[in-house]
Tab-separated table of C-alpha atoms in Angstrom:
chain	number	residue	atom	x	y	z
A	1	MET	CA	82.420	120.967	103.537
A	2	ILE	CA	85.771	119.858	104.718
A	3	GLY	CA	87.993	118.773	101.447
A	4	ARG	CA	89.784	115.373	101.938
A	5	ARG	CA	93.678	115.566	101.288
A	6	HIS	CA	94.376	111.989	99.900
A	7	PHE	CA	97.950	110.457	100.186
A	8	THR	CA	97.577	106.834	98.771
A	9	ILE	CA	95.251	104.807	96.667
A	10	GLY	CA	95.680	101.953	98.919
A	11	MET	CA	98.477	100.077	96.766
A	12	GLY	CA	101.495	101.137	98.709
A	13	ALA	CA	100.620	100.862	102.339
A	14	LEU	CA	102.795	99.689	104.919
A	15	GLY	CA	102.960	96.358	106.970
A	16	LEU	CA	100.727	95.964	109.686
A	17	SER	CA	102.530	94.491	112.596
A	18	ALA	CA	101.901	96.090	115.867
A	19	CYS	CA	105.083	94.626	117.689
A	20	THR	CA	106.784	97.174	119.750
A	21	ASN	CA	110.284	98.218	120.308
A	22	THR	CA	111.771	100.836	122.605
A	23	PHE	CA	114.178	103.363	121.144
A	24	PRO	CA	116.488	105.898	122.526
A	25	GLY	CA	114.463	108.698	124.584
A	26	GLY	CA	111.732	106.329	125.491
A	27	THR	CA	110.410	106.437	122.055
A	28	SER	CA	108.597	103.393	120.527
A	29	ALA	CA	107.653	102.147	117.049
A	30	PRO	CA	106.066	99.096	115.541
A	31	ALA	CA	108.814	96.369	114.697
A	32	ALA	CA	107.679	96.263	111.065
A	33	LEU	CA	108.294	100.011	110.325
A	34	PRO	CA	111.161	101.054	107.904
A	35	ASP	CA	114.036	102.467	109.958
A	36	ASP	CA	113.460	106.059	108.774
A	37	LEU	CA	109.658	105.783	110.126
A	38	ARG	CA	111.067	105.042	113.672
A	39	PRO	CA	110.969	107.976	116.046
A	40	VAL	CA	114.269	109.565	116.831
A	41	ARG	CA	115.443	112.616	118.829
A	42	ASP	CA	115.670	115.898	117.031
A	43	ALA	CA	116.355	119.157	119.055
A	44	GLY	CA	114.537	121.201	116.543
A	45	TYR	CA	111.330	119.011	116.721
A	46	ASP	CA	111.641	119.113	120.675
A	47	ALA	CA	111.652	122.849	120.656
A	48	TRP	CA	108.771	122.755	118.145
A	49	LEU	CA	106.812	120.692	120.435
A	50	ALA	CA	107.237	122.561	123.588
A	51	ALA	CA	105.794	125.650	121.792
A	52	PHE	CA	103.146	123.370	120.053
A	53	ARG	CA	101.939	122.453	123.672
A	54	GLY	CA	100.887	125.828	124.579
A	55	ARG	CA	98.828	126.363	121.295
A	56	ALA	CA	97.191	122.778	121.829
A	57	THR	CA	96.038	123.743	125.377
A	58	ALA	CA	94.851	127.327	124.333
A	59	ARG	CA	92.640	125.226	121.751
A	60	GLY	CA	90.980	123.000	124.378
A	61	ILE	CA	93.432	120.029	124.561
A	62	THR	CA	94.115	118.954	127.905
A	63	PRO	CA	97.805	118.605	129.210
A	64	ALA	CA	97.169	115.028	130.059
A	65	THR	CA	95.985	114.443	126.636
A	66	VAL	CA	99.118	115.888	125.160
A	67	ASP	CA	101.178	114.023	127.521
A	68	ARG	CA	99.633	110.643	126.620
A	69	ALA	CA	99.744	111.338	123.049
A	70	PHE	CA	103.387	112.394	123.042
A	71	ARG	CA	104.626	109.584	125.413
A	72	SER	CA	105.741	107.465	122.445
A	73	ALA	CA	105.753	109.831	119.567
A	74	GLY	CA	109.105	111.663	118.007
A	75	PHE	CA	110.367	112.923	114.816
A	76	LEU	CA	109.912	110.642	111.900
A	77	PRO	CA	112.679	111.522	109.099
A	78	GLY	CA	111.003	109.252	106.743
A	79	ALA	CA	107.733	111.229	106.788
A	80	ILE	CA	109.695	114.287	105.571
A	81	THR	CA	111.509	112.311	102.724
A	82	ARG	CA	108.358	110.993	101.525
A	83	ASP	CA	106.617	114.332	101.633
A	84	ARG	CA	109.476	116.132	99.725
A	85	ASN	CA	109.681	113.549	97.104
A	86	GLN	CA	106.115	112.375	96.039
A	87	PRO	CA	106.505	112.082	92.251
A	88	GLU	CA	104.010	113.829	90.042
A	89	SER	CA	101.708	111.167	88.686
A	90	SER	CA	102.264	110.332	85.013
A	91	ARG	CA	100.499	106.996	85.089
A	92	THR	CA	98.081	106.371	82.222
A	93	LEU	CA	94.505	105.342	82.901
A	94	GLU	CA	95.274	101.894	81.576
A	95	ASP	CA	98.075	101.240	84.000
A	96	TYR	CA	96.125	102.804	86.707
A	97	LEU	CA	93.111	100.416	86.303
A	98	SER	CA	95.627	97.303	85.710
A	99	ILE	CA	96.533	97.933	89.456
A	100	ALA	CA	93.307	99.539	90.710
A	101	VAL	CA	90.819	97.145	89.290
A	102	SER	CA	93.168	94.071	89.245
A	103	ASP	CA	91.882	90.404	89.086
A	104	GLU	CA	92.903	90.111	92.791
A	105	ARG	CA	91.065	93.199	93.852
A	106	VAL	CA	87.966	92.409	91.837
A	107	ALA	CA	87.839	88.867	93.507
A	108	LYS	CA	88.745	90.159	96.965
A	109	GLY	CA	86.106	92.625	96.690
A	110	ARG	CA	83.415	90.456	95.560
A	111	ALA	CA	83.989	88.361	98.746
A	112	ALA	CA	84.439	91.389	101.026
A	113	TYR	CA	80.905	92.634	99.697
A	114	ALA	CA	79.419	89.201	100.209
A	115	ARG	CA	80.925	88.988	103.502
A	116	ASN	CA	79.855	92.444	104.620
A	117	ARG	CA	76.522	92.374	102.652
A	118	ALA	CA	74.052	93.030	105.729
A	119	VAL	CA	76.122	96.184	106.961
A	120	LEU	CA	76.348	97.404	103.358
A	121	SER	CA	72.588	97.186	102.673
A	122	THR	CA	71.915	98.982	105.925
A	123	LEU	CA	73.929	101.718	104.967
A	124	GLU	CA	72.449	102.125	101.496
A	125	ALA	CA	69.180	102.351	103.216
A	126	ARG	CA	70.500	104.987	105.448
A	127	TYR	CA	72.765	107.054	103.347
A	128	GLY	CA	71.566	106.107	99.919
A	129	VAL	CA	75.185	105.204	98.752
A	130	ASP	CA	75.732	102.352	96.371
A	131	PRO	CA	77.163	99.471	98.527
A	132	THR	CA	79.663	98.509	95.689
A	133	ILE	CA	80.815	102.041	95.684
A	134	VAL	CA	81.446	101.862	99.443
A	135	THR	CA	83.233	98.572	98.709
A	136	ALA	CA	85.358	99.940	95.974
A	137	VAL	CA	86.401	102.702	98.159
A	138	TRP	CA	87.682	100.479	100.848
A	139	GLY	CA	89.456	98.299	98.026
A	140	LEU	CA	91.396	100.935	96.947
A	141	GLU	CA	92.298	102.783	100.164
A	142	SER	CA	93.428	99.655	102.325
A	143	PHE	CA	92.855	96.438	100.082
A	144	TYR	CA	89.854	95.821	101.975
A	145	GLY	CA	91.535	96.500	105.395
A	146	GLU	CA	94.696	94.211	104.606
A	147	ARG	CA	96.754	97.402	104.205
A	148	ARG	CA	95.727	99.881	106.851
A	149	GLY	CA	99.134	101.193	107.774
A	150	ASN	CA	100.993	101.182	111.023
A	151	VAL	CA	102.745	104.360	111.168
A	152	PRO	CA	101.815	106.288	114.575
A	153	VAL	CA	99.569	109.169	113.617
A	154	ILE	CA	100.536	111.609	116.175
A	155	ALA	CA	104.358	111.204	115.200
A	156	ALA	CA	103.586	111.585	111.431
A	157	THR	CA	101.357	114.569	111.737
A	158	SER	CA	103.516	116.250	114.263
A	159	THR	CA	106.916	115.596	112.148
A	160	LEU	CA	105.181	117.156	109.226
A	161	ALA	CA	103.731	120.048	111.214
A	162	TYR	CA	107.187	120.881	112.500
A	163	GLU	CA	109.385	120.611	109.220
A	164	GLY	CA	107.029	119.809	106.078
A	165	ARG	CA	106.082	121.635	103.033
A	166	ARG	CA	102.413	121.933	104.343
A	167	ALA	CA	103.199	122.614	108.252
A	168	ALA	CA	99.774	124.493	108.620
A	169	PHE	CA	97.730	121.761	107.115
A	170	PHE	CA	99.339	119.117	109.207
A	171	GLU	CA	99.184	121.138	112.411
A	172	GLN	CA	95.638	121.170	111.701
A	173	GLN	CA	95.403	117.515	111.316
A	174	LEU	CA	97.505	116.860	114.660
A	175	MET	CA	95.027	119.034	116.332
A	176	ALA	CA	92.162	116.945	115.274
A	177	ALA	CA	94.190	113.852	116.068
A	178	LEU	CA	94.476	115.037	119.379
A	179	ARG	CA	90.714	115.878	119.953
A	180	ILE	CA	90.085	112.228	118.692
A	181	LEU	CA	92.321	110.907	121.453
A	182	GLN	CA	90.684	113.239	123.808
A	183	ASN	CA	87.201	111.828	122.889
A	184	GLY	CA	88.131	108.465	123.732
A	185	ASP	CA	87.726	106.914	120.212
A	186	ILE	CA	90.961	105.391	120.145
A	187	THR	CA	94.284	105.288	121.986
A	188	PRO	CA	97.592	106.734	120.959
A	189	GLU	CA	98.884	103.198	120.428
A	190	GLY	CA	95.938	102.406	118.130
A	191	MET	CA	95.900	105.467	116.234
A	192	THR	CA	98.164	104.406	113.144
A	193	GLY	CA	97.810	104.752	109.640
A	194	SER	CA	100.030	106.064	106.896
A	195	TRP	CA	103.066	108.190	106.897
A	196	ALA	CA	100.981	111.257	106.153
A	197	GLY	CA	98.363	110.711	108.597
A	198	ALA	CA	95.690	108.815	106.703
A	199	MET	CA	93.873	106.254	109.035
A	200	GLY	CA	91.900	103.175	109.057
A	201	HIS	CA	90.019	100.914	106.541
A	202	THR	CA	89.240	103.765	104.387
A	203	GLN	CA	92.099	106.212	104.943
A	204	PHE	CA	90.425	109.164	106.490
A	205	ILE	CA	92.831	112.124	107.761
A	206	PRO	CA	91.861	113.378	110.994
A	207	THR	CA	89.966	116.415	110.069
A	208	SER	CA	87.611	114.269	107.839
A	209	TYR	CA	87.431	111.718	110.561
A	210	GLU	CA	85.940	114.630	112.918
A	211	ALA	CA	83.461	115.765	110.231
A	212	TYR	CA	82.159	112.312	109.013
A	213	ALA	CA	83.072	109.509	111.155
A	214	VAL	CA	80.053	107.371	112.412
A	215	ASP	CA	79.803	105.101	115.365
A	216	PHE	CA	77.757	102.310	113.369
A	217	ASN	CA	77.623	99.480	115.929
A	218	GLY	CA	76.700	101.941	118.707
A	219	ASP	CA	79.567	101.045	121.444
A	220	GLY	CA	80.098	104.774	121.690
A	221	ARG	CA	83.694	104.964	119.707
A	222	ARG	CA	83.907	105.970	115.904
A	223	ASP	CA	86.439	103.101	115.537
A	224	ILE	CA	87.715	102.996	111.778
A	225	TRP	CA	90.802	101.173	112.891
A	226	SER	CA	89.173	98.029	114.156
A	227	ASP	CA	89.455	94.553	112.341
A	228	ASP	CA	85.670	95.025	112.262
A	229	PRO	CA	85.161	97.492	109.234
A	230	SER	CA	81.555	98.525	110.168
A	231	ASP	CA	82.559	101.728	111.460
A	232	ALA	CA	84.740	102.832	108.662
A	233	LEU	CA	82.350	101.565	105.989
A	234	ALA	CA	79.683	103.774	107.441
A	235	SER	CA	81.915	106.707	107.961
A	236	THR	CA	82.789	106.284	104.063
A	237	ALA	CA	78.997	106.206	103.168
A	238	SER	CA	78.603	109.055	105.646
A	239	TYR	CA	81.139	111.188	103.677
A	240	LEU	CA	79.844	110.270	100.163
A	241	ALA	CA	76.401	111.193	101.030
A	242	ARG	CA	77.508	114.576	102.605
A	243	SER	CA	79.520	115.170	99.466
A	244	GLY	CA	76.511	115.112	97.321
A	245	TRP	CA	75.816	111.492	96.437
A	246	THR	CA	72.362	111.178	94.729
A	247	ARG	CA	70.583	107.798	95.802
A	248	GLY	CA	69.735	105.744	92.797
A	249	VAL	CA	72.089	107.272	90.201
A	250	ARG	CA	75.162	105.699	88.900
A	251	TRP	CA	78.677	107.009	89.009
A	252	GLY	CA	78.910	106.954	85.329
A	253	GLN	CA	79.494	104.402	82.321
A	254	GLU	CA	81.856	103.592	79.625
A	255	VAL	CA	80.442	104.704	76.409
A	256	THR	CA	81.038	103.598	72.879
A	257	GLY	CA	80.231	105.497	69.678
A	258	GLY	CA	78.280	108.593	69.839
A	259	GLY	CA	75.088	110.024	71.231
A	260	ALA	CA	75.876	109.817	75.073
A	261	GLY	CA	74.826	112.734	77.117
A	262	GLY	CA	76.188	114.392	79.956
A	263	THR	CA	80.062	115.067	80.946
A	264	ILE	CA	82.259	112.997	78.671
A	265	LEU	CA	85.690	112.163	79.951
A	266	GLN	CA	88.415	110.493	78.002
A	267	PRO	CA	91.430	110.518	80.443
A	268	GLN	CA	93.957	108.911	78.052
A	269	ALA	CA	94.037	109.589	74.213
A	270	GLY	CA	92.833	106.853	72.054
A	271	GLY	CA	91.388	104.882	75.365
A	272	PRO	CA	87.746	104.423	76.537
A	273	ARG	CA	85.289	107.366	77.213
A	274	PHE	CA	83.178	107.801	79.934
A	275	ALA	CA	79.947	109.633	80.654
A	276	VAL	CA	79.871	110.737	84.307
A	277	THR	CA	77.201	112.054	86.522
A	278	GLY	CA	77.393	113.999	89.713
A	279	ASN	CA	77.916	111.124	91.622
A	280	PHE	CA	81.262	110.935	89.763
A	281	ARG	CA	81.997	114.363	91.301
A	282	ALA	CA	80.874	113.211	94.693
A	283	ILE	CA	83.754	110.379	94.661
A	284	LYS	CA	86.182	113.016	93.688
A	285	ARG	CA	85.524	114.765	96.858
A	286	TYR	CA	87.189	111.657	98.479
A	287	ASN	CA	90.067	112.199	96.288
A	288	ASN	CA	90.209	114.918	93.641
A	289	SER	CA	91.616	112.682	90.733
A	290	ASP	CA	89.679	111.512	87.590
A	291	LEU	CA	91.752	108.339	87.435
A	292	TYR	CA	90.727	107.630	91.117
A	293	ALA	CA	87.061	108.283	90.798
A	294	ILE	CA	87.101	106.064	87.494
A	295	GLY	CA	88.928	103.414	89.311
A	296	VAL	CA	86.320	103.532	92.148
A	297	GLY	CA	83.581	103.331	89.836
A	298	HIS	CA	84.801	100.685	87.371
A	299	LEU	CA	85.949	98.698	90.511
A	300	ALA	CA	82.598	98.906	91.988
A	301	ASP	CA	81.077	97.702	88.580
A	302	ARG	CA	83.202	94.588	88.671
A	303	ILE	CA	82.422	94.045	92.128
A	304	GLY	CA	78.572	94.258	91.358
A	305	GLY	CA	79.338	91.395	88.498
A	306	ALA	CA	80.247	93.628	85.460
A	307	GLY	CA	83.018	92.664	82.901
A	308	PRO	CA	85.956	94.542	81.741
A	309	LEU	CA	86.009	97.613	79.888
A	310	ARG	CA	84.838	97.061	76.295
A	311	GLY	CA	87.153	99.837	74.818
A	312	SER	CA	90.896	99.238	74.067
A	313	PHE	CA	93.785	101.350	74.961
A	314	PRO	CA	96.211	102.384	72.344
A	315	PRO	CA	100.104	101.104	72.268
A	316	ASP	CA	102.223	103.149	74.773
A	317	ALA	CA	105.069	105.527	73.473
A	318	ASN	CA	107.333	102.652	72.868
A	319	GLY	CA	104.736	101.008	70.603
A	320	LEU	CA	103.918	98.308	73.320
A	321	THR	CA	100.441	97.192	73.960
A	322	LYS	CA	99.439	95.981	77.399
A	323	ASN	CA	99.817	92.254	76.203
A	324	ASP	CA	103.398	93.133	74.794
A	325	ARG	CA	104.247	94.343	78.081
A	326	ILE	CA	102.974	91.423	80.148
A	327	THR	CA	105.016	89.102	77.627
A	328	LEU	CA	107.964	91.262	78.135
A	329	GLN	CA	107.919	90.838	81.875
A	330	GLN	CA	106.954	87.177	81.609
A	331	ARG	CA	110.292	86.528	79.464
A	332	LEU	CA	112.212	88.455	81.763
A	333	THR	CA	111.040	86.431	84.696
A	334	ALA	CA	111.416	83.277	82.737
A	335	ARG	CA	115.413	84.464	82.392
A	336	GLY	CA	115.648	85.107	86.204
A	337	PHE	CA	115.232	88.967	86.191
A	338	ASP	CA	112.635	89.743	88.703
A	339	THR	CA	109.800	92.076	87.601
A	340	GLY	CA	107.684	91.863	90.443
A	341	GLY	CA	104.964	90.155	88.485
A	342	ALA	CA	103.480	90.235	84.993
A	343	ASP	CA	100.560	92.961	85.330
A	344	GLY	CA	101.798	94.976	81.916
A	345	VAL	CA	102.519	97.947	84.390
A	346	LEU	CA	106.270	98.636	83.972
A	347	GLY	CA	107.390	100.099	87.433
A	348	ASN	CA	110.881	100.354	89.038
A	349	LYS	CA	111.403	96.616	89.339
A	350	SER	CA	110.549	95.895	85.638
A	351	ARG	CA	113.138	98.536	84.586
A	352	ALA	CA	115.651	97.265	86.880
A	353	ALA	CA	115.057	94.064	85.366
A	354	ILE	CA	115.437	95.313	81.888
A	355	SER	CA	118.813	97.183	83.123
A	356	ALA	CA	120.027	94.065	84.378
A	357	TYR	CA	119.270	91.813	81.135
A	358	GLN	CA	120.619	94.544	79.151
A	359	THR	CA	124.012	94.426	81.191
A	360	ARG	CA	124.092	90.686	80.799
A	361	THR	CA	123.600	90.574	77.100
A	362	GLY	CA	126.062	93.444	76.209
A	363	GLN	CA	123.289	95.926	75.207
A	364	ALA	CA	123.098	99.591	75.942
A	365	VAL	CA	121.732	99.870	79.342
A	366	THR	CA	118.655	102.167	79.332
A	367	GLY	CA	116.162	100.335	81.400
A	368	GLU	CA	113.471	101.233	78.838
A	369	PRO	CA	111.140	98.870	77.101
A	370	SER	CA	110.887	98.483	73.419
A	371	LEU	CA	109.692	96.113	70.727
A	372	ALA	CA	113.390	95.342	69.999
A	373	LEU	CA	114.129	94.339	73.523
A	374	LEU	CA	110.927	92.227	73.426
A	375	ARG	CA	111.868	90.440	70.100
A	376	SER	CA	115.699	90.060	71.655
A	377	LEU	CA	113.847	87.955	74.549
A	378	GLY	CA	112.496	85.358	71.987
């Protein structure tokens, strides 16, 4: 079975504008893209592409498909930058769930579940996968279709195949993307996704698309990009079913006290514990991360009507609880320092706000939260 390489959790996807501008050399890119994700001319990329054409045609890609695919593609410097600068994840489970299972994501998930209930019920009957799990994957991957990404996939995968640190992997993805185009499932202009080539409502990479994508609505195309999410949801159910999902078995559950059987996980010291099943491992075939799989499972439970986790999390390394961090963000915002929201997750905007406040008040500028900082804000 083909493993799925995962690049986002659906919280940082790019804008969705499909407007097109022309660039030097005849390349084009959606207007909403950052400048570094717009195609530019690059002599090394052009030489690589000339050699790649031979490899592609030798593997059954027609010259016409290659020509059509690369008519508006080009080198994306931002894909290289992002690939080289992916930070190691140090997010705690508490912070992860604050974002992945936010009140907004739960509310929108319940609405999306209700709106697509007929399709999801059919998929449950066909594949045996809990429809709330399918909905939760959709929610984490693209915020229920709101953030599908608008980077041209041919440009992204060819750029990373040319100069990326995982060149062989991305050339495999590029070959698969060309086969998808040749099959007629989508046009080059419609084949958009993340900077790393993950596509559609549930962010399939091209090889996973080839292996698992489904034409649910019977129109002859496996269209995971359409505003209609049916094919994408069916493809996700197909993926999970073929990854070992067992019908009628939960992903797992939070446990309190002792006596729970099976595999017990406690991703954050002092935080909640979870008893997980084989279906948890099926979710991890989609993204090999315990935090991701717990996020999907807990979001699915919340979409299905369950409440928040019962267990609590300990204070962070700075002695702050989540409520403390929310209060800190709220007080900074009230004083005119933009933290980007008050969710208790202290990211770059919150740290910049702390630094700005420290500068204005004559404190040592560290950008770090603390109980003393919280007290100084009143």
